[in-house]
Amino acid sequence: MNTRIRSRIRGAHGFVSFATILVLGVVVVQIGLVAFVLSYGLTSSSAGVRFVSSAYAAAEAGIAEGIMRVLRNDYTNGAPFMVSGAGNATVSVTICEGETPSCDPDVSELNQNKTQIVSVGTVFGRNAIIIAIVEVDPVTSEVRIESVEEKSEL
């Protein structure tokens, strides 16, 4: 009789040990998953900021290229062109001048000597839009930058 009681107690201890190890294992796995999700979220948010900064730098380069093309008169009014960028950046630049419909609907009209340059930089789906209005002196070809602003969307 005494051996039966001892074997039942040993069996109960084994079951309790197994259940405890199983519960602790599940808790450790859940802690690991939470740590992974949190680290992934923090990494992707900092990468998003980096992508937006890169897109802004690419859009600034597009504005500079647009100004150079206005100086050389090397563009088609209202037709976008692509600027090759470094890395994963793509830049689309549109130049509108004079009394033609402007690229940005917020600008009602441009006078004859003013030109609008819209540059959209994109890096991994993150966009930065910069709009510049420049004035070109027809006699001296001097370019005066009237305004440069960043927009959230067109």
mmCIF file of N, CA, C and O in Angstrom, residues 26-124:
data_model
loop_
_atom_site.group_PDB
_atom_site.id
_atom_site.type_symbol
_atom_site.label_atom_id
_atom_site.label_comp_id
_atom_site.label_asym_id
_atom_site.label_seq_id
_atom_site.Cartn_x
_atom_site.Cartn_y
_atom_site.Cartn_z
ATOM 1 N N VAL A 26 6.069 29.100 -22.457
ATOM 2 C CA VAL A 26 5.147 29.962 -23.203
ATOM 3 C C VAL A 26 5.383 31.424 -22.831
ATOM 4 O O VAL A 26 5.399 32.306 -23.697
ATOM 5 N N VAL A 27 5.588 31.710 -21.556
ATOM 6 C CA VAL A 27 5.833 33.083 -21.113
ATOM 7 C C VAL A 27 7.130 33.616 -21.726
ATOM 8 O O VAL A 27 7.189 34.759 -22.214
ATOM 9 N N VAL A 28 8.176 32.813 -21.747
ATOM 10 C CA VAL A 28 9.456 33.248 -22.320
ATOM 11 C C VAL A 28 9.302 33.520 -23.819
ATOM 12 O O VAL A 28 9.823 34.519 -24.334
ATOM 13 N N VAL A 29 8.585 32.676 -24.524
ATOM 14 C CA VAL A 29 8.363 32.885 -25.962
ATOM 15 C C VAL A 29 7.562 34.166 -26.200
ATOM 16 O O VAL A 29 7.875 34.953 -27.099
ATOM 17 N N GLN A 30 6.554 34.433 -25.394
ATOM 18 C CA GLN A 30 5.780 35.654 -25.548
ATOM 19 C C GLN A 30 6.623 36.888 -25.274
ATOM 20 O O GLN A 30 6.505 37.895 -25.976
ATOM 21 N N ILE A 31 7.476 36.845 -24.271
ATOM 22 C CA ILE A 31 8.367 37.974 -23.993
ATOM 23 C C ILE A 31 9.294 38.207 -25.187
ATOM 24 O O ILE A 31 9.536 39.343 -25.592
ATOM 25 N N GLY A 32 9.807 37.140 -25.772
ATOM 26 C CA GLY A 32 10.655 37.267 -26.953
ATOM 27 C C GLY A 32 9.915 37.877 -28.126
ATOM 28 O O GLY A 32 10.452 38.733 -28.840
ATOM 29 N N LEU A 33 8.669 37.468 -28.357
ATOM 30 C CA LEU A 33 7.875 38.033 -29.452
ATOM 31 C C LEU A 33 7.587 39.512 -29.228
ATOM 32 O O LEU A 33 7.669 40.315 -30.159
ATOM 33 N N VAL A 34 7.269 39.899 -28.012
ATOM 34 C CA VAL A 34 7.012 41.307 -27.712
ATOM 35 C C VAL A 34 8.277 42.131 -27.936
ATOM 36 O O VAL A 34 8.231 43.221 -28.524
ATOM 37 N N ALA A 35 9.423 41.624 -27.516
ATOM 38 C CA ALA A 35 10.683 42.341 -27.726
ATOM 39 C C ALA A 35 10.969 42.491 -29.218
ATOM 40 O O ALA A 35 11.412 43.550 -29.669
ATOM 41 N N PHE A 36 10.706 41.445 -30.002
ATOM 42 C CA PHE A 36 10.929 41.516 -31.447
ATOM 43 C C PHE A 36 10.020 42.552 -32.100
ATOM 44 O O PHE A 36 10.466 43.370 -32.905
ATOM 45 N N VAL A 37 8.748 42.543 -31.744
ATOM 46 C CA VAL A 37 7.796 43.485 -32.337
ATOM 47 C C VAL A 37 8.159 44.922 -31.970
ATOM 48 O O VAL A 37 8.121 45.825 -32.811
ATOM 49 N N LEU A 38 8.527 45.156 -30.719
ATOM 50 C CA LEU A 38 8.917 46.503 -30.309
ATOM 51 C C LEU A 38 10.187 46.967 -31.025
ATOM 52 O O LEU A 38 10.260 48.104 -31.492
ATOM 53 N N SER A 39 11.174 46.117 -31.138
ATOM 54 C CA SER A 39 12.412 46.521 -31.818
ATOM 55 C C SER A 39 12.159 46.749 -33.301
ATOM 56 O O SER A 39 12.718 47.675 -33.895
ATOM 57 N N TYR A 40 11.306 45.939 -33.923
ATOM 58 C CA TYR A 40 10.983 46.143 -35.334
ATOM 59 C C TYR A 40 10.252 47.472 -35.529
ATOM 60 O O TYR A 40 10.539 48.215 -36.456
ATOM 61 N N GLY A 41 9.317 47.792 -34.649
ATOM 62 C CA GLY A 41 8.585 49.055 -34.752
ATOM 63 C C GLY A 41 9.489 50.261 -34.591
ATOM 64 O O GLY A 41 9.394 51.231 -35.338
ATOM 65 N N LEU A 42 10.415 50.200 -33.638
ATOM 66 C CA LEU A 42 11.336 51.316 -33.450
ATOM 67 C C LEU A 42 12.291 51.453 -34.631
ATOM 68 O O LEU A 42 12.591 52.556 -35.076
ATOM 69 N N THR A 43 12.748 50.341 -35.160
ATOM 70 C CA THR A 43 13.659 50.382 -36.302
ATOM 71 C C THR A 43 12.968 50.918 -37.539
ATOM 72 O O THR A 43 13.518 51.751 -38.258
ATOM 73 N N SER A 44 11.752 50.473 -37.801
ATOM 74 C CA SER A 44 11.062 50.927 -39.006
ATOM 75 C C SER A 44 10.666 52.399 -38.899
ATOM 76 O O SER A 44 10.656 53.106 -39.904
ATOM 77 N N SER A 45 10.365 52.895 -37.709
ATOM 78 C CA SER A 45 10.021 54.312 -37.595
ATOM 79 C C SER A 45 11.255 55.182 -37.818
ATOM 80 O O SER A 45 11.173 56.227 -38.450
ATOM 81 N N SER A 46 12.414 54.768 -37.321
ATOM 82 C CA SER A 46 13.621 55.554 -37.569
ATOM 83 C C SER A 46 14.027 55.454 -39.033
ATOM 84 O O SER A 46 14.549 56.412 -39.599
ATOM 85 N N ALA A 47 13.774 54.311 -39.659
ATOM 86 C CA ALA A 47 14.064 54.182 -41.088
ATOM 87 C C ALA A 47 13.134 55.089 -41.889
ATOM 88 O O ALA A 47 13.551 55.684 -42.885
ATOM 89 N N GLY A 48 11.879 55.219 -41.457
ATOM 90 C CA GLY A 48 10.939 56.106 -42.145
ATOM 91 C C GLY A 48 11.398 57.550 -42.108
ATOM 92 O O GLY A 48 11.315 58.272 -43.093
ATOM 93 N N VAL A 49 11.934 57.977 -40.971
ATOM 94 C CA VAL A 49 12.459 59.337 -40.855
ATOM 95 C C VAL A 49 13.651 59.511 -41.786
ATOM 96 O O VAL A 49 13.795 60.529 -42.468
ATOM 97 N N ARG A 50 14.501 58.499 -41.838
ATOM 98 C CA ARG A 50 15.662 58.566 -42.722
ATOM 99 C C ARG A 50 15.227 58.619 -44.189
ATOM 100 O O ARG A 50 15.796 59.365 -44.990
ATOM 101 N N PHE A 51 14.200 57.856 -44.552
ATOM 102 C CA PHE A 51 13.713 57.863 -45.933
ATOM 103 C C PHE A 51 13.127 59.218 -46.307
ATOM 104 O O PHE A 51 13.330 59.711 -47.414
ATOM 105 N N VAL A 52 12.379 59.843 -45.393
ATOM 106 C CA VAL A 52 11.808 61.161 -45.666
ATOM 107 C C VAL A 52 12.922 62.193 -45.827
ATOM 108 O O VAL A 52 12.859 63.060 -46.704
ATOM 109 N N SER A 53 13.957 62.095 -44.989
ATOM 110 C CA SER A 53 15.088 63.023 -45.110
ATOM 111 C C SER A 53 15.795 62.846 -46.442
ATOM 112 O O SER A 53 16.174 63.829 -47.095
ATOM 113 N N SER A 54 15.957 61.604 -46.875
ATOM 114 C CA SER A 54 16.589 61.347 -48.170
ATOM 115 C C SER A 54 15.714 61.853 -49.311
ATOM 116 O O SER A 54 16.222 62.394 -50.299
ATOM 117 N N ALA A 55 14.403 61.687 -49.180
ATOM 118 C CA ALA A 55 13.490 62.177 -50.217
ATOM 119 C C ALA A 55 13.535 63.699 -50.287
ATOM 120 O O ALA A 55 13.492 64.283 -51.373
ATOM 121 N N TYR A 56 13.652 64.368 -49.142
ATOM 122 C CA TYR A 56 13.742 65.828 -49.120
ATOM 123 C C TYR A 56 15.037 66.295 -49.794
ATOM 124 O O TYR A 56 15.035 67.248 -50.572
ATOM 125 N N ALA A 57 16.131 65.621 -49.499
ATOM 126 C CA ALA A 57 17.409 65.976 -50.128
ATOM 127 C C ALA A 57 17.338 65.764 -51.638
ATOM 128 O O ALA A 57 17.858 66.576 -52.418
ATOM 129 N N ALA A 58 16.672 64.695 -52.063
ATOM 130 C CA ALA A 58 16.515 64.452 -53.499
ATOM 131 C C ALA A 58 15.651 65.531 -54.145
ATOM 132 O O ALA A 58 15.940 65.994 -55.258
ATOM 133 N N ALA A 59 14.592 65.960 -53.458
ATOM 134 C CA ALA A 59 13.736 67.021 -53.999
ATOM 135 C C ALA A 59 14.501 68.340 -54.088
ATOM 136 O O ALA A 59 14.322 69.103 -55.045
ATOM 137 N N GLU A 60 15.359 68.620 -53.113
ATOM 138 C CA GLU A 60 16.200 69.820 -53.190
ATOM 139 C C GLU A 60 17.122 69.759 -54.406
ATOM 140 O O GLU A 60 17.330 70.761 -55.090
ATOM 141 N N ALA A 61 17.679 68.580 -54.661
ATOM 142 C CA ALA A 61 18.529 68.419 -55.847
ATOM 143 C C ALA A 61 17.719 68.637 -57.117
ATOM 144 O O ALA A 61 18.226 69.199 -58.100
ATOM 145 N N GLY A 62 16.454 68.222 -57.100
ATOM 146 C CA GLY A 62 15.578 68.453 -58.254
ATOM 147 C C GLY A 62 15.330 69.936 -58.489
ATOM 148 O O GLY A 62 15.275 70.391 -59.633
ATOM 149 N N ILE A 63 15.171 70.697 -57.411
ATOM 150 C CA ILE A 63 15.004 72.151 -57.537
ATOM 151 C C ILE A 63 16.253 72.759 -58.156
ATOM 152 O O ILE A 63 16.176 73.612 -59.057
ATOM 153 N N ALA A 64 17.430 72.338 -57.689
ATOM 154 C CA ALA A 64 18.686 72.857 -58.246
ATOM 155 C C ALA A 64 18.805 72.518 -59.727
ATOM 156 O O ALA A 64 19.199 73.369 -60.545
ATOM 157 N N GLU A 65 18.430 71.292 -60.095
ATOM 158 C CA GLU A 65 18.467 70.901 -61.514
ATOM 159 C C GLU A 65 17.455 71.722 -62.314
ATOM 160 O O GLU A 65 17.729 72.138 -63.446
ATOM 161 N N GLY A 66 16.283 71.965 -61.737
ATOM 162 C CA GLY A 66 15.278 72.781 -62.413
ATOM 163 C C GLY A 66 15.768 74.201 -62.663
ATOM 164 O O GLY A 66 15.543 74.767 -63.739
ATOM 165 N N ILE A 67 16.448 74.781 -61.685
ATOM 166 C CA ILE A 67 16.986 76.136 -61.862
ATOM 167 C C ILE A 67 18.034 76.139 -62.976
ATOM 168 O O ILE A 67 18.063 77.052 -63.812
ATOM 169 N N MET A 68 18.881 75.108 -62.999
ATOM 170 C CA MET A 68 19.890 75.035 -64.067
ATOM 171 C C MET A 68 19.231 74.912 -65.444
ATOM 172 O O MET A 68 19.663 75.533 -66.416
ATOM 173 N N ARG A 69 18.158 74.139 -65.524
ATOM 174 C CA ARG A 69 17.474 73.994 -66.813
ATOM 175 C C ARG A 69 16.766 75.280 -67.220
ATOM 176 O O ARG A 69 16.665 75.589 -68.401
ATOM 177 N N VAL A 70 16.259 76.030 -66.254
ATOM 178 C CA VAL A 70 15.648 77.326 -66.574
ATOM 179 C C VAL A 70 16.723 78.266 -67.119
ATOM 180 O O VAL A 70 16.492 78.984 -68.104
ATOM 181 N N LEU A 71 17.899 78.259 -66.507
ATOM 182 C CA LEU A 71 19.003 79.096 -66.993
ATOM 183 C C LEU A 71 19.403 78.733 -68.422
ATOM 184 O O LEU A 71 19.674 79.599 -69.245
ATOM 185 N N ARG A 72 19.431 77.445 -68.728
ATOM 186 C CA ARG A 72 19.839 76.999 -70.064
ATOM 187 C C ARG A 72 18.674 76.953 -71.050
ATOM 188 O O ARG A 72 18.874 76.645 -72.215
ATOM 189 N N ASN A 73 17.457 77.203 -70.543
ATOM 190 C CA ASN A 73 16.241 77.106 -71.359
ATOM 191 C C ASN A 73 16.136 75.709 -71.981
ATOM 192 O O ASN A 73 15.839 75.537 -73.153
ATOM 193 N N ASP A 74 16.359 74.706 -71.152
ATOM 194 C CA ASP A 74 16.423 73.313 -71.591
ATOM 195 C C ASP A 74 15.297 72.505 -70.937
ATOM 196 O O ASP A 74 15.546 71.615 -70.136
ATOM 197 N N TYR A 75 14.049 72.845 -71.232
ATOM 198 C CA TYR A 75 12.914 72.130 -70.675
ATOM 199 C C TYR A 75 11.697 72.361 -71.549
ATOM 200 O O TYR A 75 11.669 73.261 -72.379
ATOM 201 N N THR A 76 10.688 71.524 -71.353
ATOM 202 C CA THR A 76 9.398 71.691 -72.014
ATOM 203 C C THR A 76 8.412 72.171 -70.963
ATOM 204 O O THR A 76 8.283 71.540 -69.911
ATOM 205 N N ASN A 77 7.745 73.272 -71.232
ATOM 206 C CA ASN A 77 6.850 73.892 -70.264
ATOM 207 C C ASN A 77 5.745 72.915 -69.846
ATOM 208 O O ASN A 77 4.980 72.430 -70.664
ATOM 209 N N GLY A 78 5.686 72.614 -68.545
ATOM 210 C CA GLY A 78 4.626 71.774 -67.998
ATOM 211 C C GLY A 78 4.872 70.286 -68.103
ATOM 212 O O GLY A 78 4.090 69.500 -67.571
ATOM 213 N N ALA A 79 5.935 69.847 -68.763
ATOM 214 C CA ALA A 79 6.211 68.413 -68.904
ATOM 215 C C ALA A 79 7.224 67.976 -67.848
ATOM 216 O O ALA A 79 8.294 68.556 -67.734
ATOM 217 N N PRO A 80 6.886 66.971 -67.062
ATOM 218 C CA PRO A 80 7.829 66.526 -66.034
ATOM 219 C C PRO A 80 9.025 65.786 -66.638
ATOM 220 O O PRO A 80 8.916 65.160 -67.684
ATOM 221 N N PHE A 81 10.149 65.866 -65.968
ATOM 222 C CA PHE A 81 11.324 65.085 -66.360
ATOM 223 C C PHE A 81 11.914 64.466 -65.111
ATOM 224 O O PHE A 81 11.718 64.953 -64.001
ATOM 225 N N MET A 82 12.605 63.358 -65.294
ATOM 226 C CA MET A 82 13.200 62.632 -64.175
ATOM 227 C C MET A 82 14.655 63.046 -64.019
ATOM 228 O O MET A 82 15.355 63.257 -65.007
ATOM 229 N N VAL A 83 15.080 63.152 -62.782
ATOM 230 C CA VAL A 83 16.474 63.448 -62.471
ATOM 231 C C VAL A 83 17.050 62.191 -61.848
ATOM 232 O O VAL A 83 16.463 61.626 -60.928
ATOM 233 N N SER A 84 18.165 61.733 -62.395
ATOM 234 C CA SER A 84 18.770 60.529 -61.828
ATOM 235 C C SER A 84 19.359 60.874 -60.472
ATOM 236 O O SER A 84 20.074 61.854 -60.316
ATOM 237 N N GLY A 85 19.030 60.072 -59.487
ATOM 238 C CA GLY A 85 19.484 60.330 -58.134
ATOM 239 C C GLY A 85 20.425 59.240 -57.663
ATOM 240 O O GLY A 85 20.589 58.208 -58.298
ATOM 241 N N ALA A 86 21.037 59.492 -56.554
ATOM 242 C CA ALA A 86 21.933 58.507 -55.971
ATOM 243 C C ALA A 86 21.126 57.531 -55.123
ATOM 244 O O ALA A 86 20.157 57.903 -54.479
ATOM 245 N N GLY A 87 21.517 56.290 -55.144
ATOM 246 C CA GLY A 87 20.858 55.296 -54.308
ATOM 247 C C GLY A 87 19.449 54.976 -54.780
ATOM 248 O O GLY A 87 19.206 54.743 -55.955
ATOM 249 N N ASN A 88 18.512 54.991 -53.851
ATOM 250 C CA ASN A 88 17.142 54.584 -54.131
ATOM 251 C C ASN A 88 16.208 55.755 -54.397
ATOM 252 O O ASN A 88 15.007 55.577 -54.446
ATOM 253 N N ALA A 89 16.754 56.946 -54.541
ATOM 254 C CA ALA A 89 15.923 58.138 -54.721
ATOM 255 C C ALA A 89 15.526 58.311 -56.182
ATOM 256 O O ALA A 89 16.322 58.084 -57.082
ATOM 257 N N THR A 90 14.282 58.702 -56.381
ATOM 258 C CA THR A 90 13.820 59.123 -57.705
ATOM 259 C C THR A 90 13.256 60.532 -57.559
ATOM 260 O O THR A 90 12.627 60.856 -56.548
ATOM 261 N N VAL A 91 13.509 61.349 -58.576
ATOM 262 C CA VAL A 91 13.076 62.743 -58.524
ATOM 263 C C VAL A 91 12.351 63.081 -59.819
ATOM 264 O O VAL A 91 12.867 62.827 -60.906
ATOM 265 N N SER A 92 11.161 63.644 -59.683
ATOM 266 C CA SER A 92 10.401 64.133 -60.830
ATOM 267 C C SER A 92 10.290 65.646 -60.701
ATOM 268 O O SER A 92 9.848 66.154 -59.669
ATOM 269 N N VAL A 93 10.694 66.348 -61.753
ATOM 270 C CA VAL A 93 10.693 67.811 -61.731
ATOM 271 C C VAL A 93 9.803 68.313 -62.857
ATOM 272 O O VAL A 93 9.899 67.831 -63.989
ATOM 273 N N THR A 94 8.937 69.274 -62.546
ATOM 274 C CA THR A 94 8.074 69.906 -63.538
ATOM 275 C C THR A 94 8.310 71.413 -63.479
ATOM 276 O O THR A 94 8.334 71.992 -62.390
ATOM 277 N N ILE A 95 8.486 72.010 -64.661
ATOM 278 C CA ILE A 95 8.734 73.450 -64.739
ATOM 279 C C ILE A 95 7.590 74.087 -65.514
ATOM 280 O O ILE A 95 7.274 73.659 -66.626
ATOM 281 N N CYS A 96 6.958 75.095 -64.912
ATOM 282 C CA CYS A 96 5.876 75.838 -65.557
ATOM 283 C C CYS A 96 6.238 77.315 -65.532
ATOM 284 O O CYS A 96 6.702 77.825 -64.524
ATOM 285 N N GLU A 97 6.006 77.988 -66.639
ATOM 286 C CA GLU A 97 6.378 79.399 -66.685
ATOM 287 C C GLU A 97 5.269 80.241 -67.287
ATOM 288 O O GLU A 97 4.380 79.741 -67.967
ATOM 289 N N GLY A 98 5.363 81.538 -67.015
ATOM 290 C CA GLY A 98 4.494 82.523 -67.654
ATOM 291 C C GLY A 98 3.036 82.339 -67.334
ATOM 292 O O GLY A 98 2.652 81.995 -66.226
ATOM 293 N N GLU A 99 2.221 82.548 -68.348
ATOM 294 C CA GLU A 99 0.775 82.550 -68.149
ATOM 295 C C GLU A 99 0.139 81.190 -68.401
ATOM 296 O O GLU A 99 -1.073 81.076 -68.474
ATOM 297 N N THR A 100 0.916 80.145 -68.573
ATOM 298 C CA THR A 100 0.353 78.806 -68.723
ATOM 299 C C THR A 100 -0.183 78.354 -67.371
ATOM 300 O O THR A 100 0.198 78.891 -66.331
ATOM 301 N N PRO A 101 -1.082 77.383 -67.365
ATOM 302 C CA PRO A 101 -1.567 76.882 -66.072
ATOM 303 C C PRO A 101 -0.390 76.372 -65.245
ATOM 304 O O PRO A 101 0.459 75.658 -65.750
ATOM 305 N N SER A 102 -0.353 76.774 -64.004
ATOM 306 C CA SER A 102 0.798 76.424 -63.172
ATOM 307 C C SER A 102 0.719 74.974 -62.716
ATOM 308 O O SER A 102 -0.321 74.331 -62.781
ATOM 309 N N CYS A 103 1.835 74.471 -62.236
ATOM 310 C CA CYS A 103 1.912 73.082 -61.770
ATOM 311 C C CYS A 103 1.182 72.897 -60.448
ATOM 312 O O CYS A 103 0.584 71.884 -60.208
ATOM 313 N N ASP A 104 1.254 73.884 -59.599
ATOM 314 C CA ASP A 104 0.624 73.819 -58.286
ATOM 315 C C ASP A 104 -0.697 74.576 -58.330
ATOM 316 O O ASP A 104 -0.719 75.757 -58.647
ATOM 317 N N PRO A 105 -1.796 73.932 -58.029
ATOM 318 C CA PRO A 105 -3.088 74.617 -58.114
ATOM 319 C C PRO A 105 -3.242 75.767 -57.123
ATOM 320 O O PRO A 105 -4.090 76.625 -57.302
ATOM 321 N N ASP A 106 -2.412 75.827 -56.065
ATOM 322 C CA ASP A 106 -2.511 76.923 -55.102
ATOM 323 C C ASP A 106 -1.996 78.238 -55.670
ATOM 324 O O ASP A 106 -2.325 79.302 -55.175
ATOM 325 N N VAL A 107 -1.157 78.171 -56.700
ATOM 326 C CA VAL A 107 -0.637 79.380 -57.334
ATOM 327 C C VAL A 107 -1.583 79.737 -58.468
ATOM 328 O O VAL A 107 -1.725 78.997 -59.430
ATOM 329 N N SER A 108 -2.264 80.865 -58.340
ATOM 330 C CA SER A 108 -3.307 81.196 -59.312
ATOM 331 C C SER A 108 -2.729 81.525 -60.684
ATOM 332 O O SER A 108 -3.181 81.023 -61.692
ATOM 333 N N GLU A 109 -1.724 82.364 -60.729
ATOM 334 C CA GLU A 109 -1.129 82.691 -62.021
ATOM 335 C C GLU A 109 0.284 83.202 -61.814
ATOM 336 O O GLU A 109 0.626 83.741 -60.777
ATOM 337 N N LEU A 110 1.091 82.997 -62.820
ATOM 338 C CA LEU A 110 2.459 83.493 -62.796
ATOM 339 C C LEU A 110 2.585 84.551 -63.873
ATOM 340 O O LEU A 110 2.041 84.411 -64.959
ATOM 341 N N ASN A 111 3.333 85.617 -63.570
ATOM 342 C CA ASN A 111 3.511 86.610 -64.618
ATOM 343 C C ASN A 111 4.566 86.124 -65.619
ATOM 344 O O ASN A 111 5.146 85.053 -65.456
ATOM 345 N N GLN A 112 4.840 86.904 -66.625
ATOM 346 C CA GLN A 112 5.671 86.441 -67.726
ATOM 347 C C GLN A 112 7.084 86.063 -67.322
ATOM 348 O O GLN A 112 7.660 85.161 -67.893
ATOM 349 N N ASN A 113 7.660 86.737 -66.363
ATOM 350 C CA ASN A 113 9.059 86.482 -66.014
ATOM 351 C C ASN A 113 9.229 85.460 -64.894
ATOM 352 O O ASN A 113 10.344 85.151 -64.527
ATOM 353 N N LYS A 114 8.139 84.969 -64.339
ATOM 354 C CA LYS A 114 8.238 84.041 -63.215
ATOM 355 C C LYS A 114 8.053 82.603 -63.693
ATOM 356 O O LYS A 114 7.281 82.321 -64.590
ATOM 357 N N THR A 115 8.782 81.721 -63.043
ATOM 358 C CA THR A 115 8.748 80.301 -63.372
ATOM 359 C C THR A 115 8.553 79.514 -62.091
ATOM 360 O O THR A 115 9.164 79.817 -61.068
ATOM 361 N N GLN A 116 7.699 78.505 -62.163
ATOM 362 C CA GLN A 116 7.458 77.642 -61.012
ATOM 363 C C GLN A 116 8.135 76.298 -61.260
ATOM 364 O O GLN A 116 7.984 75.706 -62.330
ATOM 365 N N ILE A 117 8.866 75.815 -60.253
ATOM 366 C CA ILE A 117 9.545 74.523 -60.336
ATOM 367 C C ILE A 117 8.993 73.650 -59.220
ATOM 368 O O ILE A 117 9.047 74.013 -58.045
ATOM 369 N N VAL A 118 8.445 72.505 -59.604
ATOM 370 C CA VAL A 118 7.909 71.548 -58.624
ATOM 371 C C VAL A 118 8.780 70.306 -58.674
ATOM 372 O O VAL A 118 8.948 69.695 -59.735
ATOM 373 N N SER A 119 9.343 69.935 -57.529
ATOM 374 C CA SER A 119 10.225 68.780 -57.443
ATOM 375 C C SER A 119 9.644 67.796 -56.434
ATOM 376 O O SER A 119 9.342 68.161 -55.304
ATOM 377 N N VAL A 120 9.486 66.538 -56.863
ATOM 378 C CA VAL A 120 8.963 65.490 -55.988
ATOM 379 C C VAL A 120 10.042 64.421 -55.848
ATOM 380 O O VAL A 120 10.381 63.739 -56.814
ATOM 381 N N GLY A 121 10.590 64.303 -54.638
ATOM 382 C CA GLY A 121 11.586 63.273 -54.350
ATOM 383 C C GLY A 121 10.920 62.103 -53.662
ATOM 384 O O GLY A 121 10.097 62.286 -52.773
ATOM 385 N N THR A 122 11.279 60.882 -54.078
ATOM 386 C CA THR A 122 10.669 59.679 -53.516
ATOM 387 C C THR A 122 11.764 58.678 -53.140
ATOM 388 O O THR A 122 12.643 58.403 -53.950
ATOM 389 N N VAL A 123 11.684 58.157 -51.915
ATOM 390 C CA VAL A 123 12.576 57.101 -51.456
ATOM 391 C C VAL A 123 11.726 56.073 -50.724
ATOM 392 O O VAL A 123 11.098 56.390 -49.716
ATOM 393 N N PHE A 124 11.667 54.859 -51.249
ATOM 394 C CA PHE A 124 10.910 53.757 -50.651
ATOM 395 C C PHE A 124 9.493 54.165 -50.271
ATOM 396 O O PHE A 124 9.008 53.894 -49.171
#
